[in-house]
Short mmCIF file of C-alpha atoms and ligand atoms in Angstrom, two decimals:
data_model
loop_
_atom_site.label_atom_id
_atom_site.label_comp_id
_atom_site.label_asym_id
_atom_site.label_seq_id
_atom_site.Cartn_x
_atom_site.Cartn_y
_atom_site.Cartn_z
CA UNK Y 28 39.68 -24.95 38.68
CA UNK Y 29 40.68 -28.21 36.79
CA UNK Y 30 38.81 -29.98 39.16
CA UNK Y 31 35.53 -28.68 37.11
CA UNK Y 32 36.25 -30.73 33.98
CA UNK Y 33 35.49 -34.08 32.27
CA UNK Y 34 37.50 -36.37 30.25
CA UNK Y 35 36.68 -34.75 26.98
CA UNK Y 36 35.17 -37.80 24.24
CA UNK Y 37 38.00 -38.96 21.67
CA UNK Y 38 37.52 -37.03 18.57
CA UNK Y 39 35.60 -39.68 15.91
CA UNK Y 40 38.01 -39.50 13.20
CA UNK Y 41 41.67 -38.59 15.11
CA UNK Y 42 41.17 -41.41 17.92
CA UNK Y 43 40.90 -43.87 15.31
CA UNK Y 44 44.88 -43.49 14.66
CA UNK Y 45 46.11 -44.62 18.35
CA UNK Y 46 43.13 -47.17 18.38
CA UNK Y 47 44.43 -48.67 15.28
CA UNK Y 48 48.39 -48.28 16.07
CA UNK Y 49 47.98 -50.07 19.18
CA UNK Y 50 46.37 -52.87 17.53
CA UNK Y 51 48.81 -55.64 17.74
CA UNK Y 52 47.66 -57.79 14.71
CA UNK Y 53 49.17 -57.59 11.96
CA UNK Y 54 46.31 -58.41 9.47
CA UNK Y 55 44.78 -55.29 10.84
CA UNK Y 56 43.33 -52.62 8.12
CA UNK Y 57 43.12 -49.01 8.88
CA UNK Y 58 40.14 -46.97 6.59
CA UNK Y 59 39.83 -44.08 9.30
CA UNK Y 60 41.66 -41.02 8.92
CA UNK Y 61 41.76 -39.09 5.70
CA UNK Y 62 45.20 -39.45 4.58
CA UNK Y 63 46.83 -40.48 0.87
CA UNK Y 64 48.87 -43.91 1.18
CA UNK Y 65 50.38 -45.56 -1.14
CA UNK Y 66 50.24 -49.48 -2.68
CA UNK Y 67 52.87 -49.86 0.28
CA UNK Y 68 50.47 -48.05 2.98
CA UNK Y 69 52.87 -45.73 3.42
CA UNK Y 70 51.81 -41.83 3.13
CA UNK Y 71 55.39 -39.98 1.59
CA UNK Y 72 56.56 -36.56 1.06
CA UNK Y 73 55.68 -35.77 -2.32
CA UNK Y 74 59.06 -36.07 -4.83
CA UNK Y 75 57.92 -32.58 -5.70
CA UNK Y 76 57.83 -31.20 -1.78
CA UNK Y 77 60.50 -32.88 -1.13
CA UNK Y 78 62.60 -30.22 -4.14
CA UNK Y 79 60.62 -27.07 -3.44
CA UNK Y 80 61.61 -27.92 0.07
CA UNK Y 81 65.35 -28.25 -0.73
CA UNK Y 82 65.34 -24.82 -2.48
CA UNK Y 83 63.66 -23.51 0.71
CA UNK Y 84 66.16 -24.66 2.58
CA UNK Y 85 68.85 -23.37 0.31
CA UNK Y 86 67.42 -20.07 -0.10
CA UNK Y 87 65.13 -18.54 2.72
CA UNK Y 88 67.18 -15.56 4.33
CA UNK Y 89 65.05 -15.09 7.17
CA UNK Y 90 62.19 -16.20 9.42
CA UNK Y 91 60.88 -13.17 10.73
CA UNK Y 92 57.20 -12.92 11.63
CA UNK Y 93 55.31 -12.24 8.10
CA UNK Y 94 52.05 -10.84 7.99
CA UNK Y 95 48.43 -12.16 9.23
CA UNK Y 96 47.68 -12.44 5.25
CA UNK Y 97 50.65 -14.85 4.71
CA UNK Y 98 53.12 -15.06 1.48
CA UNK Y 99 51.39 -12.72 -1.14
CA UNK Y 100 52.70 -15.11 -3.65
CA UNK Y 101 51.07 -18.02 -2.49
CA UNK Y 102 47.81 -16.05 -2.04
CA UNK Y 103 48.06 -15.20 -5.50
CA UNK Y 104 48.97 -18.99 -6.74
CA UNK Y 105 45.83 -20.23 -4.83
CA UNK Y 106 43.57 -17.47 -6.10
CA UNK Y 107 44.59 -18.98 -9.41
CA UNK Y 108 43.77 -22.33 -8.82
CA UNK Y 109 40.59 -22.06 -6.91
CA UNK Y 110 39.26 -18.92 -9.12
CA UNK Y 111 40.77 -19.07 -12.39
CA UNK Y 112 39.16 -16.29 -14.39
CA UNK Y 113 35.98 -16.78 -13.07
CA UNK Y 114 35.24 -13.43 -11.56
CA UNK Y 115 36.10 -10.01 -11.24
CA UNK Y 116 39.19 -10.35 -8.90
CA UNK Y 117 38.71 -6.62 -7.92
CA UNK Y 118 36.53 -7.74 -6.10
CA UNK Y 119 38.15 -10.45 -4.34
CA UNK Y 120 40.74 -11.70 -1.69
CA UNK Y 121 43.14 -14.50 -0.48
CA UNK Y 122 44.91 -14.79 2.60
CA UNK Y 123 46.99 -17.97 3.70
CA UNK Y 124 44.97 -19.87 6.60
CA UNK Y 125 46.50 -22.79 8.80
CA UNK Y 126 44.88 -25.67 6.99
CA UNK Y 127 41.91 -25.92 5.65
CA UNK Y 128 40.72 -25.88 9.49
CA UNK Y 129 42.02 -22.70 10.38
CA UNK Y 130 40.48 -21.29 7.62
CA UNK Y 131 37.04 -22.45 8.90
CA UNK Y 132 37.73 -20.88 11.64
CA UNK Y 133 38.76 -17.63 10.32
CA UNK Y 134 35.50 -17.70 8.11
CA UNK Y 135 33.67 -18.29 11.20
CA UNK Y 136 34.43 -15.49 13.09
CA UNK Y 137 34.55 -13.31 9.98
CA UNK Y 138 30.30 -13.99 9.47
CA UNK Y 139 29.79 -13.67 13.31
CA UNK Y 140 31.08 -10.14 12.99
CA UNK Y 141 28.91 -9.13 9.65
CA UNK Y 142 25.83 -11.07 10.61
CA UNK Y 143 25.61 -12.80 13.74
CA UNK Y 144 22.00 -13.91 13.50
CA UNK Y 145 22.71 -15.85 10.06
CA UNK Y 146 22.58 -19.72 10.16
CA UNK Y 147 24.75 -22.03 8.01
CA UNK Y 148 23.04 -24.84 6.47
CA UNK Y 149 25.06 -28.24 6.37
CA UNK Y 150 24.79 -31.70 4.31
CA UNK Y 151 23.48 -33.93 6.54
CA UNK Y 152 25.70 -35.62 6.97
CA UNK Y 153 28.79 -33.53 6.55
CA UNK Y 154 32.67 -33.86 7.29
CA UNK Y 155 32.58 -34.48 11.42
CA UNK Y 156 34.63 -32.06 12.52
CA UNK Y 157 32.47 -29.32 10.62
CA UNK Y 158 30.24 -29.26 13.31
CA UNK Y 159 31.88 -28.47 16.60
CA UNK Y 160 34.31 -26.34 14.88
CA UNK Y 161 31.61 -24.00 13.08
CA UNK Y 162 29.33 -24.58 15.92
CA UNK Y 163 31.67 -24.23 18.66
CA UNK Y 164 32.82 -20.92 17.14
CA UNK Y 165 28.91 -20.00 18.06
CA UNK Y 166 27.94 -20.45 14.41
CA UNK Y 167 23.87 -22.00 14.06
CA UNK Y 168 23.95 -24.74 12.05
CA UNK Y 169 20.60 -25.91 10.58
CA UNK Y 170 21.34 -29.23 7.95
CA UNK Y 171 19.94 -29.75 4.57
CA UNK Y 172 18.99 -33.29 3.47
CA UNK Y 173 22.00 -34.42 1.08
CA UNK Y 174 22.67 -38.57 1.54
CA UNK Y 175 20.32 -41.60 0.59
CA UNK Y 176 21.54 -43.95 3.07
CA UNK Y 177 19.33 -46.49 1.84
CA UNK Y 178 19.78 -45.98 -2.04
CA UNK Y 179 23.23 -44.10 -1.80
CA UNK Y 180 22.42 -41.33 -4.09
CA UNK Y 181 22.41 -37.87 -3.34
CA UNK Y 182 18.78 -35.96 -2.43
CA UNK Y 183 19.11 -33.19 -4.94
CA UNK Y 184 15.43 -32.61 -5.07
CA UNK Y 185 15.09 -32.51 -1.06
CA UNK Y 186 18.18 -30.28 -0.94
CA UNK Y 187 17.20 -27.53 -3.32
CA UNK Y 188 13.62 -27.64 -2.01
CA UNK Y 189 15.13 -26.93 2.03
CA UNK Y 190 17.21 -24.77 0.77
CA UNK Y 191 14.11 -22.66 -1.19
CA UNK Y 192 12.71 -22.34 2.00
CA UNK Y 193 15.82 -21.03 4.02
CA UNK Y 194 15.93 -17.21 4.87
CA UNK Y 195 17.52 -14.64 2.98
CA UNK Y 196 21.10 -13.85 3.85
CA UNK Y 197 21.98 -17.37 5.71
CA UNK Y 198 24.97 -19.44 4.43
CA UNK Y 199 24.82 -22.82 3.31
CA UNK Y 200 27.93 -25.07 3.25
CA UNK Y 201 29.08 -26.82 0.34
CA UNK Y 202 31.64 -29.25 -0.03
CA UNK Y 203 33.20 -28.19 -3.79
CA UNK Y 204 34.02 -32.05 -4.59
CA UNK Y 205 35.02 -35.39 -3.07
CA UNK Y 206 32.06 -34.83 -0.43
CA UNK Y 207 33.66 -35.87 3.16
CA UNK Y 208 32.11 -38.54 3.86
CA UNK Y 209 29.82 -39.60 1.45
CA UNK Y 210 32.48 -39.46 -1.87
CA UNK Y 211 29.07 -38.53 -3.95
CA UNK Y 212 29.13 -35.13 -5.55
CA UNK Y 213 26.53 -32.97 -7.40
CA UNK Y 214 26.82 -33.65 -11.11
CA UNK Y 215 27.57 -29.85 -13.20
CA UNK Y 216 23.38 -29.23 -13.72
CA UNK Y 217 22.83 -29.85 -10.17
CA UNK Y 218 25.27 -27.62 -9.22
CA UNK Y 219 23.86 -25.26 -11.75
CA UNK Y 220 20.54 -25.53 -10.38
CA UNK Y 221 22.15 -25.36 -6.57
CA UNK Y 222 23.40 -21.79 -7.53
CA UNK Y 223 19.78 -20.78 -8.95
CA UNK Y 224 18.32 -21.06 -5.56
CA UNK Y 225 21.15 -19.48 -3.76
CA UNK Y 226 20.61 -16.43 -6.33
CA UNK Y 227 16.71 -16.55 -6.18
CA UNK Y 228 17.10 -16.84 -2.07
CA UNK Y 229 19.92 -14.26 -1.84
CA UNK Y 230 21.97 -16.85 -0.07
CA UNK Y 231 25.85 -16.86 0.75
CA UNK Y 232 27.70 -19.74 -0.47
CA UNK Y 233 30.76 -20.99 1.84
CA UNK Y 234 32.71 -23.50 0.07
CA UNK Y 235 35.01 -25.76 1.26
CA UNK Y 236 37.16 -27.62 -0.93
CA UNK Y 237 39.66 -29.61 1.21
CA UNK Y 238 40.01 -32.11 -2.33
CA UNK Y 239 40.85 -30.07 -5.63
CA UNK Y 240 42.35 -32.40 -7.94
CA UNK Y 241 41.11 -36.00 -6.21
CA UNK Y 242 37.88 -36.14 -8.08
CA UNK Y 243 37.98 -35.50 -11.71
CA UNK Y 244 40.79 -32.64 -12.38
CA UNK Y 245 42.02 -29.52 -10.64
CA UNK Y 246 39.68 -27.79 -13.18
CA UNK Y 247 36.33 -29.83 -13.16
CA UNK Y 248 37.08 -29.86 -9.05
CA UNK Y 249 36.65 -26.23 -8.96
CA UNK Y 250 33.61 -25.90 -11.27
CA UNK Y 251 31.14 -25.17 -8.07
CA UNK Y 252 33.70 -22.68 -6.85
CA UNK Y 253 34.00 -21.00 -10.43
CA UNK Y 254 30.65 -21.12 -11.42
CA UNK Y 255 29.25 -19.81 -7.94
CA UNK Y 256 31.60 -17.12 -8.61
CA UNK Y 257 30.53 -16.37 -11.77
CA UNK Y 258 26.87 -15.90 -10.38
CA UNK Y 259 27.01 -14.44 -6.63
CA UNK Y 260 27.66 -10.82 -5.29
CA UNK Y 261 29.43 -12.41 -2.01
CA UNK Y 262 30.83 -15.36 -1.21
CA UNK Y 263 33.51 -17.55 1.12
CA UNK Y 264 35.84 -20.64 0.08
CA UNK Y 265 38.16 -22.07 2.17
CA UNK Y 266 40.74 -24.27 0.71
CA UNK Y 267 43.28 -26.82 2.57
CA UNK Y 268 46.66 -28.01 0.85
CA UNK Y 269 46.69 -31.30 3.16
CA UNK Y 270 45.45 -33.63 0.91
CA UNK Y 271 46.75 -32.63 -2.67
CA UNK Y 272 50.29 -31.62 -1.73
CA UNK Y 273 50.21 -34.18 1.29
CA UNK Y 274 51.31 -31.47 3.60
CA UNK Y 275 49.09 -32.76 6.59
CA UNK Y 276 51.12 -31.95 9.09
CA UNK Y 277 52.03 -28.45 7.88
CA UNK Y 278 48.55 -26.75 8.23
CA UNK Y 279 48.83 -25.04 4.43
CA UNK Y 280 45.66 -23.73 3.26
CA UNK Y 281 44.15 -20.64 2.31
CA UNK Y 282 40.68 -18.58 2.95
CA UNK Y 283 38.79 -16.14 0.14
CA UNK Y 284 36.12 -13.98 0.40
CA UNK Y 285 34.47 -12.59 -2.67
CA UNK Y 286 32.55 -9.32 -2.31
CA UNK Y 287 29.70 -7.11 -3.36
CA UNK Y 288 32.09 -4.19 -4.85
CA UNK Y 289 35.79 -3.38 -4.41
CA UNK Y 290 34.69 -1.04 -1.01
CA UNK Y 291 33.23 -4.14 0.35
CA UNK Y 292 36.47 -6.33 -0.69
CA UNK Y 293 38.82 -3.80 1.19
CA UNK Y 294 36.71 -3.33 4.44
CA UNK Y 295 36.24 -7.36 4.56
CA UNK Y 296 39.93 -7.41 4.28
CA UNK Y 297 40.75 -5.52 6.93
CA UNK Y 298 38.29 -7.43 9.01
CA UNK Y 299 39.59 -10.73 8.18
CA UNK Y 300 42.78 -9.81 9.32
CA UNK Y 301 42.63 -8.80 12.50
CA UNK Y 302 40.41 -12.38 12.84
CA UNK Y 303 43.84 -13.62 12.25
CA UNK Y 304 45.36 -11.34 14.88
CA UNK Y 305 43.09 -11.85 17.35
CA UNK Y 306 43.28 -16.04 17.16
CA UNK Y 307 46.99 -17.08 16.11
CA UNK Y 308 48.30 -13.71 14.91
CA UNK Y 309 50.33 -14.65 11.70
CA UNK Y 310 50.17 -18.11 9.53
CA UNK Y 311 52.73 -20.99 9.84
CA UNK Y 312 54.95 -20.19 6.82
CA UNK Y 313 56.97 -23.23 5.75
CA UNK Y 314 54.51 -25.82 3.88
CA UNK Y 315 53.11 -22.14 2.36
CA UNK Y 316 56.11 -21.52 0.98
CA UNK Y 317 56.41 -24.69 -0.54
CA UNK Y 318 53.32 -24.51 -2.34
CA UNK Y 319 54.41 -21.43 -3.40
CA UNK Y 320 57.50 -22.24 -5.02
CA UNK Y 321 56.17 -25.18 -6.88
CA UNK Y 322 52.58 -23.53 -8.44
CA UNK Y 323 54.62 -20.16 -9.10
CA UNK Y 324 57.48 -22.17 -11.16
CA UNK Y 325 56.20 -24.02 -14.71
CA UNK Y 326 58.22 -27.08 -13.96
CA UNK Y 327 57.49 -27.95 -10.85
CA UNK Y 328 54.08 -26.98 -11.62
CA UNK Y 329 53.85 -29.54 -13.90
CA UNK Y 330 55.65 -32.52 -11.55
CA UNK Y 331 53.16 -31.69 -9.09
CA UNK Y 332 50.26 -32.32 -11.25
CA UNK Y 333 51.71 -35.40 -12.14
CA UNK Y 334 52.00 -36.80 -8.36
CA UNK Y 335 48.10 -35.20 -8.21
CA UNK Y 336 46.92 -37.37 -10.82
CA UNK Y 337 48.84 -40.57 -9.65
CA UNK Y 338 46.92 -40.19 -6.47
CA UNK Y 339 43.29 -39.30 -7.83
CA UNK Y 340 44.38 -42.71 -9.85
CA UNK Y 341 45.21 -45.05 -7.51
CA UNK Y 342 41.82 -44.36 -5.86
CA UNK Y 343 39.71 -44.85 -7.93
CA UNK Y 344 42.03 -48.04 -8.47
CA UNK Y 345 41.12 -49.19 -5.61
CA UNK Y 346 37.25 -48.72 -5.66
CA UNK Y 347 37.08 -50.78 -8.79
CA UNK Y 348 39.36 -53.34 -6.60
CA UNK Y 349 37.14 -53.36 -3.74
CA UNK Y 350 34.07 -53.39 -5.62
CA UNK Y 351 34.49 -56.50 -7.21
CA UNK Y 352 36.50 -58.44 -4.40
CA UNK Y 353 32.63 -57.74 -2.92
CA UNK Y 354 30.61 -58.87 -5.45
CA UNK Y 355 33.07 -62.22 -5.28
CA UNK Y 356 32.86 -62.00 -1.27
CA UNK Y 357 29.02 -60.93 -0.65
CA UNK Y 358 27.08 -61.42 -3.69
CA UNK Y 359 23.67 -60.94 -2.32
CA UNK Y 360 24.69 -57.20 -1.45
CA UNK Y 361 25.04 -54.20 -3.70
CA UNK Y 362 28.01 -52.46 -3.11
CA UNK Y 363 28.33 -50.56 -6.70
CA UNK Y 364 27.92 -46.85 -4.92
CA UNK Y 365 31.39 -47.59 -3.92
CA UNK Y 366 32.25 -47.25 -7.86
CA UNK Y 367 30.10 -44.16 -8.36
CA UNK Y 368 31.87 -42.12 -5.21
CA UNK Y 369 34.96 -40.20 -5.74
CA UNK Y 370 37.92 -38.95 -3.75
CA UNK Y 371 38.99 -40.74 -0.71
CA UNK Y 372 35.97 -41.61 1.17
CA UNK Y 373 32.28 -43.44 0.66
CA UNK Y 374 29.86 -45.18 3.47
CA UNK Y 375 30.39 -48.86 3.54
CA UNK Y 376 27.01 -48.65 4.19
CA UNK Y 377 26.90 -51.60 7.20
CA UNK Y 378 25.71 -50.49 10.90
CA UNK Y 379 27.35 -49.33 14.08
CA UNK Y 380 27.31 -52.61 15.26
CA UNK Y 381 28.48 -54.02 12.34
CA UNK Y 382 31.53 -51.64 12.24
CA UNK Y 383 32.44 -52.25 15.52
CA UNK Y 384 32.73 -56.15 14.56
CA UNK Y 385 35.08 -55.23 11.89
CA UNK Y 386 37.09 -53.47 14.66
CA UNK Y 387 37.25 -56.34 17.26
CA UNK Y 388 36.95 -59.20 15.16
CA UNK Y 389 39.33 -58.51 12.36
CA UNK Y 390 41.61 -55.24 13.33
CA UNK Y 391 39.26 -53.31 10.60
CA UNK Y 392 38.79 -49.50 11.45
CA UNK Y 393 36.66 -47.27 10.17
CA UNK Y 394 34.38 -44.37 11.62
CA UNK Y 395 31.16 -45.41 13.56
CA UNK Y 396 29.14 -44.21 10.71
CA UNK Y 397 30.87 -46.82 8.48
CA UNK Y 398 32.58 -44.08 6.39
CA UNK Y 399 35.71 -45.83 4.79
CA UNK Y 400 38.85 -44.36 3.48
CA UNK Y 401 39.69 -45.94 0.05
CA UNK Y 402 43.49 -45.17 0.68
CA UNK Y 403 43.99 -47.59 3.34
CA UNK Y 404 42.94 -50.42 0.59
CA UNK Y 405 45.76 -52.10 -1.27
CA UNK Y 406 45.72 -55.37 -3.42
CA UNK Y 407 47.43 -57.31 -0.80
CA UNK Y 408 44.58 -56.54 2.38
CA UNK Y 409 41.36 -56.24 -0.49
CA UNK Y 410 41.00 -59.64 0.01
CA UNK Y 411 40.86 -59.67 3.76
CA UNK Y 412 39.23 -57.09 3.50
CA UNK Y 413 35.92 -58.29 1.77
CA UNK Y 414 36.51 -62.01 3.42
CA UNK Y 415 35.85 -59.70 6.75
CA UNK Y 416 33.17 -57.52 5.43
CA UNK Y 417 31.11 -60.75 4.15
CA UNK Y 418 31.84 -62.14 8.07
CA UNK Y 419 29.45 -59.37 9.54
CA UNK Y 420 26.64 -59.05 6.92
C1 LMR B 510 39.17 -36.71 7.60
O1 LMR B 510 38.02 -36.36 7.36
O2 LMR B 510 39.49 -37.85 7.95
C2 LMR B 510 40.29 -35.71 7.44
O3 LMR B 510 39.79 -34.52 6.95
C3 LMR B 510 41.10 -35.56 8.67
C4 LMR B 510 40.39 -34.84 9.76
O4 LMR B 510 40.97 -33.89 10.28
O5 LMR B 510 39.28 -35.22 10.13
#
């Protein structure tokens, strides 16, 4: 039957690590994948994972299967810091998901079952992997207008006004800060005015927040979530523990599904789970447990939060670097949006071709649609960086 297949394309983000890692020079800059790195380039354990880890080790007494919810204590910790006290929690649930990915995926089968014939409207553009993943799930995806390529601003007005004219009961997708790719987020009143429509059009919102604590704060990060919350009689956010614990690897992150009444919470609940059942049974536990032990303990709490804002730091850092190694480099361009992004990622704004130059000519990598992450600059390769940039204009 193999026979029947094609190669299958490299995935736009993931290939970029072996294309880079084979690349023999040593100048070469990578600004592909999502992940934290340090001054050093290096992406660590966090100091704090690294002691939640140690008391794992030292006191887990079993690994029998646990449930398709997960660790109820880590459902509660995320609940917390996704939710605060935003809503009525009667009316809400958490279960552990692997990654903010599997999560997706659990939401996706979840609104197949309660209303196959809904679409989900996406930022165009939005994160690349949204796509097949939703899509290939058999989700419709219909986007909504949400980048200025030209003026690199977001299209608030063009947004809300597709979004007045979608049908009741559809979903639209919202990334809750740090938008993957473009790094620009709706400011607090256009988030306000994002939830009026989604009220006045009896709309679900399905957030994804894959970056709490890499804008702003772990609070003002969540203020879409919370205020959403606040406003809607249903609603989905998935959340992924990659990026602000730096558990990558360990596929930590969490799905919850807000409800019309208590009735509605349980019978969702029961749905959701055997989702889980039916696609990878039970959760990976370890990196769960981890994030467990340090949001449910004051002290580690507090360590964590530390690391966090060291992080969100350092980016921003680094776009301040960039910017003005530019402005030195390539004066005749604007580059300033790079300043007024957040998180890890922003357009470069230069063209396919243009990117592809970077690649061969200078060991630069980046996705095809010239979406750079910030982490991968450092003050030793900024300089390169913008000589190379200022090459291909
Ligand atoms: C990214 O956007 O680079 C990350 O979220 C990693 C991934 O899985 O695509």
């Amino acid at each position: 039957m193999f026979e029947n297949l094609q190669p299958a394309s490299a995935d736009a983000i993931l290939g970029l690590i072996a294309e880079h890692k084979n690349d023999k020079r040593p100048q070469k800059v990578d600004l592909g994948v999502g992940v934290f790195r340090t001054a050093a380039g290096e992406t660590p354990v966090l100091d704090v994972v690294k002691t939640a880890e140690q008391r794992l080790v030292d006191t887990q007494q079993s690994k029998a299967y646990i449930g398709t919810a997960g660790d109820p204590d880590f459902n509660a910790a995320m609940q917390e810091l996704t939710f605060a006290d935003s809503c009525d929690t009667a009316r809400l649930f958490t279960i552990q998901a692997p990654g903010g990915s599997g999560s997706l995926r659990v939401a996706a089968s979840l609104i197949l079952r309660a209303r196959a014939d809904a679409s989900v409207w996406v930022s165009e553009p939005t994160w690349a992997n949204h796509i097949p993943l939703l899509g290939g799930a058999g989700l419709t995806l219909k986007p909504y207008p949400y980048y200025d390529t030209e003026k690199h601003v977001i299209r608030i007005e063009q947004m809300l006004d597709t979004l007045r004219h979608a049908p009741a009961g559809d979903l639209v997708l919202l990334h809750a800060c740090c938008h993957n790719p473009s790094g620009l987020d709706p400011s607090e009143d256009d988030w306000r005015a994002i939830a009026d429509v989604i009220v006045e059009r009896d709309l679900v919102p399905f957030i994804d927040m894959a970056y709490q604590g890499f804008a702003t704060s772990l609070a003002s990060d969540a203020f879409a979530v919370r205020h959403m919350a606040g406003r809607v009689p249903e609603m989905i956010v998935s959340n992924s523990c990659s990026k602000n614990f730096g558990l990558y690897r360990d596929r930590v992150g969490s799905l919850s599904v807000l409800a019309a009444d208590t009735g509605a919470r349980d019978t969702v609940y029961s749905q959701v789970n055997n989702v889980v059942r039916t696609i990878y049974s039970v959760p990976p536990d370890h990196g769960a447990v981890v994030v467990s032990l340090i949001l449910n303990d004051p002290e580690l709490k507090a360590a964590w939060r530390l690391e966090l804002a060291a992080m969100r730091g350092r980016l921003r850092e680094m776009r301040v670097l960039f910017n003005d190694a530019l402005i030195e480099k390539a004066p005749d361009h604007d580059f300033s949006h790079l300043v007024r992004a957040v998180g890890m990622f922003c357009f470069l704004g230069v063209t396919p071709e243009q990117v592809a130059r970077l690649k061969q000519e200078f060991g630069v990598y980046m996705v095809d649609s010239s979406r750079i992450n910030i982490a991968g600059i450092t003050a030793n390769n900024v300089n390169y960086l913008a000589d190379s940039i200022a090459a291909v204009l």
